[in-house]
Coordinates of C-alpha atoms in Angstrom, one line a residue:
Q1 CA 0.0 0.0 0.0
V2 CA 1.3 3.4 -1.0
Q3 CA 1.0 6.2 1.5
L4 CA 0.6 9.8 0.4
V5 CA 1.1 12.7 2.8
E6 CA 0.1 16.2 1.7
S7 CA 1.4 19.4 3.3
G8 CA 1.6 23.1 2.7
G9 CA -2.0 24.1 3.0
G10 CA -3.1 27.0 5.1
L11 CA -4.8 30.4 5.2
V12 CA -3.7 33.0 2.8
Q13 CA -5.1 36.3 1.5
A14 CA -6.3 36.7 -2.0
G15 CA -3.4 37.3 -4.4
G16 CA -1.1 35.3 -2.2
S17 CA 0.8 32.0 -2.9
L18 CA 1.1 28.6 -1.4
R19 CA 3.1 25.5 -2.3
L20 CA 1.6 22.1 -1.7
S21 CA 3.7 19.0 -1.4
C22 CA 2.7 15.3 -1.7
A23 CA 5.3 12.9 -0.4
A24 CA 4.9 9.3 -1.5
S25 CA 6.1 6.2 0.4
A26 CA 7.0 4.6 -2.8
S27 CA 8.9 5.6 -5.9
I28 CA 6.7 7.9 -8.0
S29 CA 8.6 7.0 -11.1
S30 CA 6.5 3.8 -11.1
F31 CA 3.3 5.8 -11.5
N32 CA 1.8 6.9 -14.8
N33 CA -0.2 9.9 -13.6
M34 CA 0.2 12.2 -10.6
G35 CA -2.2 15.0 -9.8
W36 CA -4.0 17.3 -7.5
H37 CA -7.7 17.5 -7.0
R38 CA -9.8 19.7 -4.8
Q39 CA -13.2 19.7 -3.2
A40 CA -15.0 22.7 -1.9
P41 CA -17.9 22.5 0.5
G42 CA -21.0 21.4 -1.2
K43 CA -19.2 20.7 -4.5
R44 CA -17.9 17.7 -6.3
R45 CA -14.3 16.9 -6.3
E46 CA -12.5 18.3 -9.4
M47 CA -9.2 17.8 -11.1
V48 CA -6.9 20.8 -10.7
A49 CA -3.6 19.6 -12.3
I50 CA -2.1 16.4 -13.6
I51 CA 1.5 15.5 -14.6
T52 CA 2.4 12.3 -16.3
S53 CA 5.5 10.2 -15.8
G54 CA 6.9 11.8 -19.0
G55 CA 6.3 15.3 -17.7
A56 CA 3.2 16.3 -19.7
R57 CA 1.0 18.6 -17.8
N58 CA -2.7 19.4 -17.8
Y59 CA -4.6 22.0 -15.9
A60 CA -8.2 22.9 -15.1
D61 CA -9.2 26.1 -17.0
S62 CA -9.8 27.8 -13.7
V63 CA -6.2 27.6 -12.6
K64 CA -4.3 27.9 -15.9
G65 CA -1.6 30.5 -15.7
R66 CA -1.7 30.6 -11.9
F67 CA -0.9 27.0 -10.7
T68 CA 2.1 24.9 -11.7
I69 CA 2.4 21.2 -11.0
S70 CA 5.8 19.6 -10.8
K71 CA 7.5 16.4 -9.4
D72 CA 10.8 15.4 -8.0
N73 CA 11.5 11.7 -8.6
T74 CA 14.5 11.8 -6.3
K75 CA 12.3 12.9 -3.4
N76 CA 9.2 11.0 -4.4
T77 CA 7.3 14.2 -4.1
V78 CA 4.7 16.0 -6.3
Y79 CA 4.2 19.7 -5.9
L80 CA 1.5 22.3 -6.7
Q81 CA 2.7 25.9 -6.7
M82 CA -0.4 28.1 -6.4
N83 CA 0.0 31.8 -7.2
S84 CA -2.6 34.6 -7.4
L85 CA -4.9 32.7 -5.2
K86 CA -8.6 33.6 -5.2
P87 CA -11.3 33.0 -2.6
E88 CA -12.9 30.5 -5.0
D89 CA -9.7 28.4 -4.7
T90 CA -10.7 27.6 -1.2
A91 CA -11.0 23.8 -0.8
V92 CA -9.5 20.7 0.5
Y93 CA -6.7 19.7 -1.9
Y94 CA -6.0 16.0 -2.5
C95 CA -3.0 14.3 -4.1
K96 CA -3.7 11.3 -6.3
L97 CA -1.4 8.9 -8.0
I98 CA -2.4 6.3 -10.6
R99 CA -0.5 3.3 -11.7
Y100 CA -1.8 1.2 -14.6
S101 CA -1.4 -2.5 -14.6
Y102 CA -2.8 -5.5 -16.4
T103 CA -5.6 -5.6 -13.8
G104 CA -6.5 -2.0 -14.3
P105 CA -5.7 1.3 -12.7
D106 CA -4.5 1.4 -9.1
E107 CA -5.4 4.7 -7.5
Y108 CA -3.9 6.2 -4.3
W109 CA -5.2 9.3 -2.5
G110 CA -3.8 11.4 0.2
Q111 CA -5.7 12.6 3.2
G112 CA -6.1 16.1 2.0
T113 CA -4.8 19.5 3.0
Q114 CA -7.0 22.6 3.6
V115 CA -6.5 25.7 1.6
T116 CA -8.4 28.8 2.6
V117 CA -8.2 32.0 0.7
S118 CA -9.6 35.1 2.3
S119 CA -10.9 38.1 0.4

């Protein structure tokens, strides 16, 4: 079982920045996709950013140009740099890793970290 531990969340004013980290207990180089998702109160969980093992990135339209996803295989850590934060970015942010095998996708989620952006 792979353990994911997120950190870096907190309270920040609108326009500010935060950097989230997701540390994995296994080598992330074995995973096909790594990403960040978020869930605001009363809303469905949504994809924020994804990075593939090859380094390709995909972002939700709402965060393009403000958020950057990256990974460090040597530290088994995935990052989300969040700039120009807005109150609507307030949510619990979850790290998710996917590894594809002949039996199908294996998904691993972190416990989440709260991000609160005040206006």
